[in-house]
């Protein structure tokens, strides 16, 4: 290993690099050193991925979750389930090959009991991975509603700044405004959109189209209304929301006005963006809509990639299918266990394709 030290001038450093390349060296690829550590058995794959998660952490909770993954907590828990699953597969394969030595009834009862136990373990790890993914990726939230219902005021209230322009003139917001804020360490990317209404203004029409497009790709859509919105508007919006995959949070704003006439059903959150009333309840509802289970602070949460969650979900589905399979068809149970084992192997790096391995480390910084 050779270390060069030079002045901080970008020109001088670039010249040094160019000369090194001319003499036969090459620039490191993104994530190359971390990838080498994984390939040489120095780091588990999930721990190697956590290196980038630490660098990109958007909150202290996200950084802590990434450190847990770097220490190998996710890898250890998955590996423990993986070993138990391998033992079950060996037992079942032996029973299939030597049915006289392993009575079907005894083996079937043990298999079903152990598969159910493994299902519980996978659910627990999956819960920690899903929460870790929220910490890592954040949640996209779109404010959607008619004009003048207080979306921009609510936007400013949630983000703690005067980002959106607030006036009494309908249609003030024409384009999408973006800001970020955290609730219990979970990053929320909030989008304020143009009020949805019939308009002949070309600029406002474009803003409304962008609002609908943003809502269709959001994780959570906050439907904002007030007592001025009629049932016809609500039904029209409901039809549009039914085509979305996002979780819906219904908010009735301006609760500080006309208290005697204010009506809010059980599905709505009553708030006042002016006074701050109900904002704490709205934050809790946003966490719940995003999938963050309140009161589970004692559970282990570790940074997880989308592929970790998908693999765990597939392993869980196979285990459930194996537990529900006909005892008279042990071959079906064996196949479900094999698929579950392969799914866990993707997290551990045992059955990961080379092209996917390249994609994982391609998002790293140069020299990491």
XYZ file of C-alpha atoms in Angstrom:
368
model
C 0.000 0.000 0.000
C 1.274 3.442 -0.923
C -0.163 6.666 0.495
C 0.260 10.022 -1.230
C -0.263 13.328 0.543
C -0.626 16.594 -1.327
C -1.966 20.084 -1.002
C -5.721 20.572 -0.960
C -5.844 22.216 -4.370
C -8.294 20.295 -6.605
C -6.017 20.962 -9.596
C -2.965 19.450 -7.876
C -4.939 16.433 -6.607
C -6.443 15.818 -10.062
C -2.966 15.981 -11.614
C -1.665 13.452 -9.100
C -4.542 11.086 -9.910
C -4.014 11.481 -13.641
C -0.311 10.671 -13.270
C -1.069 7.582 -11.155
C -3.479 6.329 -13.821
C -0.885 6.956 -16.522
C 1.573 4.778 -14.585
C -0.873 1.852 -14.437
C -3.177 2.521 -11.493
C -6.959 2.739 -11.816
C -9.655 4.588 -9.909
C -11.622 2.646 -7.317
C -15.136 1.659 -8.283
C -18.125 2.734 -6.164
C -18.203 0.633 -2.999
C -15.222 -1.428 -4.120
C -13.491 -1.621 -0.733
C -16.686 -2.564 1.094
C -17.454 -5.103 -1.641
C -13.993 -6.632 -1.204
C -14.596 -6.910 2.536
C -17.806 -8.857 1.820
C -16.247 -11.109 -0.826
C -13.334 -11.907 1.503
C -15.628 -12.825 4.379
C -14.815 -9.782 6.531
C -18.336 -8.337 6.443
C -21.789 -9.843 6.098
C -23.709 -8.522 3.092
C -26.312 -6.770 5.255
C -23.494 -5.169 7.280
C -21.751 -4.027 4.093
C -24.976 -2.412 2.872
C -25.278 -0.631 6.222
C -22.093 1.332 5.472
C -23.945 3.360 2.836
C -26.992 3.635 5.113
C -24.877 5.264 7.834
C -23.532 7.821 5.352
C -27.013 8.592 4.005
C -28.840 8.558 7.366
C -31.423 11.344 7.510
C -31.964 11.236 11.291
C -30.261 10.026 14.458
C -32.685 7.088 14.691
C -31.843 6.084 11.130
C -28.122 6.265 11.944
C -28.594 4.076 15.040
C -30.535 1.520 12.994
C -27.752 1.470 10.384
C -25.123 0.957 13.093
C -27.085 -2.038 14.405
C -27.061 -3.532 10.919
C -23.342 -2.785 10.573
C -22.713 -4.648 13.823
C -24.405 -7.639 12.252
C -27.673 -7.777 14.226
C -29.830 -8.320 11.134
C -27.386 -10.895 9.785
C -27.283 -12.795 13.101
C -31.053 -13.002 13.406
C -31.538 -14.099 9.796
C -28.688 -16.604 10.103
C -30.287 -18.100 13.243
C -33.576 -18.641 11.374
C -31.657 -19.918 8.361
C -29.884 -22.609 10.434
C -33.144 -23.770 12.023
C -34.758 -23.912 8.608
C -31.859 -25.971 7.257
C -32.293 -28.460 10.120
C -35.987 -28.757 9.313
C -35.250 -29.366 5.650
C -32.729 -32.068 6.560
C -35.272 -33.754 8.851
C -37.968 -33.695 6.187
C -35.677 -34.940 3.413
C -34.509 -37.798 5.657
C -38.115 -38.701 6.411
C -38.887 -38.762 2.700
C -35.874 -40.961 1.924
C -36.284 -43.339 4.888
C -40.001 -43.459 5.769
C -39.590 -46.681 7.786
C -37.187 -45.040 10.262
C -39.222 -41.853 10.662
C -42.943 -42.413 11.329
C -45.018 -39.931 9.352
C -47.161 -38.822 12.309
C -44.248 -37.946 14.602
C -42.310 -36.130 11.886
C -45.398 -34.256 10.709
C -46.235 -32.989 14.211
C -42.688 -31.820 14.845
C -42.435 -30.154 11.469
C -45.684 -28.260 11.880
C -44.725 -27.099 15.377
C -41.258 -25.944 14.305
C -42.564 -24.230 11.173
C -45.062 -22.258 13.267
C -42.233 -21.226 15.636
C -40.118 -20.103 12.683
C -43.068 -18.137 11.327
C -43.230 -16.162 14.576
C -39.500 -15.428 14.399
C -39.662 -14.285 10.787
C -42.602 -11.985 11.593
C -40.564 -10.385 14.388
C -37.504 -9.823 12.202
C -39.705 -8.585 9.361
C -41.290 -6.017 11.690
C -37.861 -4.666 12.635
C -36.804 -4.580 8.978
C -39.965 -2.752 7.893
C -39.500 -0.095 10.557
C -35.839 0.202 9.620
C -36.786 0.710 5.992
C -39.069 3.574 7.012
C -36.174 5.190 8.884
C -33.907 4.731 5.890
C -36.184 5.703 2.968
C -38.630 8.083 4.633
C -42.321 8.500 3.821
C -43.796 10.518 0.957
C -46.889 12.465 2.109
C -49.109 14.541 -0.193
C -51.637 17.133 0.979
C -54.668 16.948 -1.316
C -57.956 18.809 -1.229
C -60.075 21.597 -2.610
C -59.021 25.238 -2.730
C -58.959 27.334 0.436
C -59.255 24.431 2.907
C -55.933 25.367 4.531
C -53.502 22.920 2.933
C -50.688 25.465 2.788
C -51.304 26.549 6.383
C -51.183 22.899 7.433
C -48.005 22.455 5.379
C -46.326 25.312 7.260
C -47.603 24.027 10.593
C -46.216 20.509 10.097
C -42.845 21.661 8.764
C -42.412 24.468 11.290
C -41.674 27.184 8.730
C -43.263 29.790 6.476
C -42.519 27.949 3.253
C -45.899 28.097 1.527
C -47.613 31.396 0.728
C -50.936 31.636 2.588
C -53.688 34.014 1.416
C -57.472 34.134 1.315
C -57.379 34.050 -2.491
C -58.439 30.623 -3.837
C -55.798 28.908 -5.968
C -52.766 30.610 -4.417
C -50.697 27.430 -4.639
C -50.034 26.608 -8.285
C -47.047 24.248 -8.142
C -45.849 21.534 -5.751
C -43.973 22.656 -2.646
C -41.664 20.215 -0.836
C -40.248 20.100 2.671
C -39.041 17.471 5.134
C -39.666 16.899 8.822
C -39.220 14.048 11.304
C -41.604 12.332 13.714
C -39.946 9.942 16.181
C -36.944 9.719 13.882
C -39.013 8.846 10.794
C -38.374 11.193 7.861
C -41.498 12.546 6.160
C -41.256 14.214 2.752
C -44.276 16.506 2.647
C -45.736 17.858 -0.604
C -48.219 20.728 -0.753
C -50.285 20.711 -3.942
C -52.651 22.951 -5.850
C -56.284 22.907 -4.773
C -58.394 20.559 -6.880
C -61.293 22.285 -8.655
C -62.702 22.998 -12.116
C -60.644 25.832 -13.609
C -60.143 27.445 -17.011
C -56.748 28.836 -15.980
C -54.098 26.867 -17.905
C -51.436 27.304 -15.201
C -53.820 26.159 -12.468
C -54.864 23.145 -14.585
C -51.225 22.069 -14.821
C -50.886 22.442 -11.043
C -53.964 20.261 -10.475
C -52.600 17.605 -12.842
C -49.333 17.576 -10.899
C -51.259 17.281 -7.646
C -53.044 14.168 -8.849
C -49.811 12.664 -10.196
C -48.059 13.280 -6.860
C -50.946 11.694 -4.952
C -50.808 8.568 -7.120
C -47.131 7.979 -6.247
C -47.308 8.930 -2.539
C -47.062 6.596 0.435
C -49.685 8.593 2.364
C -52.312 11.000 1.030
C -53.711 13.515 3.510
C -57.152 14.598 2.391
C -57.766 18.092 3.763
C -61.277 19.531 3.996
C -63.274 21.952 6.146
C -66.917 22.560 6.919
C -67.340 24.409 3.608
C -66.699 21.179 1.624
C -69.938 19.480 0.686
C -70.752 15.771 0.455
C -70.524 15.932 -3.328
C -66.863 16.992 -3.161
C -66.078 14.247 -0.644
C -67.664 11.557 -2.807
C -65.788 12.800 -5.880
C -62.472 12.693 -4.029
C -63.226 9.272 -2.561
C -63.674 7.856 -6.062
C -60.265 9.230 -7.009
C -58.611 7.906 -3.843
C -59.902 4.415 -4.436
C -57.608 4.216 -7.465
C -54.525 5.022 -5.339
C -52.286 2.613 -3.449
C -51.475 5.152 -0.749
C -52.809 5.101 2.795
C -55.474 7.780 3.301
C -55.619 10.159 6.258
C -58.696 12.401 6.330
C -58.249 15.781 8.032
C -60.898 18.391 8.829
C -59.102 21.741 9.128
C -60.182 25.097 10.608
C -61.645 23.557 13.761
C -61.183 26.924 15.482
C -64.024 28.397 13.397
C -67.756 27.910 14.109
C -67.225 25.423 16.945
C -70.941 24.826 17.362
C -71.322 23.802 13.724
C -68.100 21.795 13.468
C -68.797 18.138 12.710
C -66.027 15.539 12.432
C -66.654 11.811 12.115
C -64.504 9.082 13.649
C -62.349 8.607 10.555
C -61.278 12.237 10.428
C -58.668 14.126 12.429
C -59.898 17.534 13.567
C -57.125 20.136 13.400
C -56.542 23.843 13.302
C -53.453 24.891 11.397
C -53.894 28.370 12.882
C -53.889 27.412 16.583
C -52.092 24.067 16.379
C -55.068 22.160 17.754
C -55.015 18.469 16.779
C -51.581 18.584 15.122
C -50.151 16.122 17.665
C -52.967 13.671 16.831
C -52.280 14.154 13.135
C -48.594 13.299 13.632
C -49.577 10.071 15.366
C -51.993 9.238 12.542
C -49.249 9.873 9.962
C -46.936 7.437 11.756
C -49.660 4.805 11.858
C -50.532 5.313 8.192
C -46.859 4.895 7.284
C -46.774 1.550 9.114
C -44.817 2.652 12.180
C -46.220 0.754 15.160
C -46.358 3.009 18.203
C -45.315 1.568 21.544
C -42.858 -0.934 20.047
C -39.758 0.951 21.097
C -38.326 -2.157 22.753
C -38.176 -4.077 19.464
C -34.883 -4.188 17.616
C -34.929 -1.906 14.571
C -32.130 -2.160 12.018
C -31.557 -0.478 8.679
C -33.009 -2.623 5.924
C -33.123 -2.424 2.156
C -36.286 -2.970 0.151
C -34.869 -6.313 -0.982
C -34.492 -7.444 2.664
C -38.164 -6.763 3.325
C -39.216 -8.510 0.093
C -37.106 -11.583 0.896
C -38.458 -11.808 4.444
C -42.024 -11.435 3.193
C -41.462 -14.218 0.665
C -39.904 -16.470 3.326
C -42.872 -15.800 5.605
C -45.364 -16.597 2.844
C -43.605 -19.897 2.116
C -43.497 -20.877 5.796
C -47.208 -20.143 6.209
C -47.941 -22.209 3.099
C -45.753 -25.030 4.450
C -47.600 -25.049 7.775
C -50.980 -25.150 5.993
C -49.977 -27.804 3.435
C -51.629 -31.208 3.408
C -49.721 -33.546 5.799
C -50.208 -36.281 3.264
C -48.095 -34.346 0.729
C -44.690 -33.892 2.408
C -43.140 -33.058 -0.976
C -45.144 -29.820 -1.039
C -43.914 -28.920 2.447
C -40.329 -29.636 1.385
C -40.672 -27.335 -1.632
C -42.075 -24.483 0.481
C -39.209 -24.849 2.963
C -36.697 -24.816 0.118
C -38.146 -21.576 -1.267
C -38.114 -19.985 2.189
C -34.498 -21.064 2.636
C -33.553 -19.538 -0.733
C -35.274 -16.266 0.201
C -33.237 -15.984 3.402
C -30.137 -16.874 1.403
C -30.615 -13.702 -0.663
C -30.288 -11.595 2.502
C -27.181 -13.498 3.597
C -25.636 -13.260 0.130
C -25.670 -17.008 -0.385
C -28.048 -17.090 -3.368
C -27.622 -13.555 -4.673
C -27.057 -13.128 -8.449
C -23.821 -11.378 -9.460
C -25.638 -8.611 -11.349
C -27.712 -7.755 -8.271
C -24.546 -7.718 -6.177
C -23.124 -5.141 -8.567
C -26.242 -2.986 -8.246
C -26.027 -3.057 -4.456
C -22.523 -1.604 -4.357
C -23.003 0.726 -7.343
C -24.872 3.219 -5.119
C -21.854 3.579 -2.798
C -19.520 6.553 -2.904
C -16.162 6.233 -4.631
C -13.577 4.979 -2.127
C -16.050 3.458 0.344
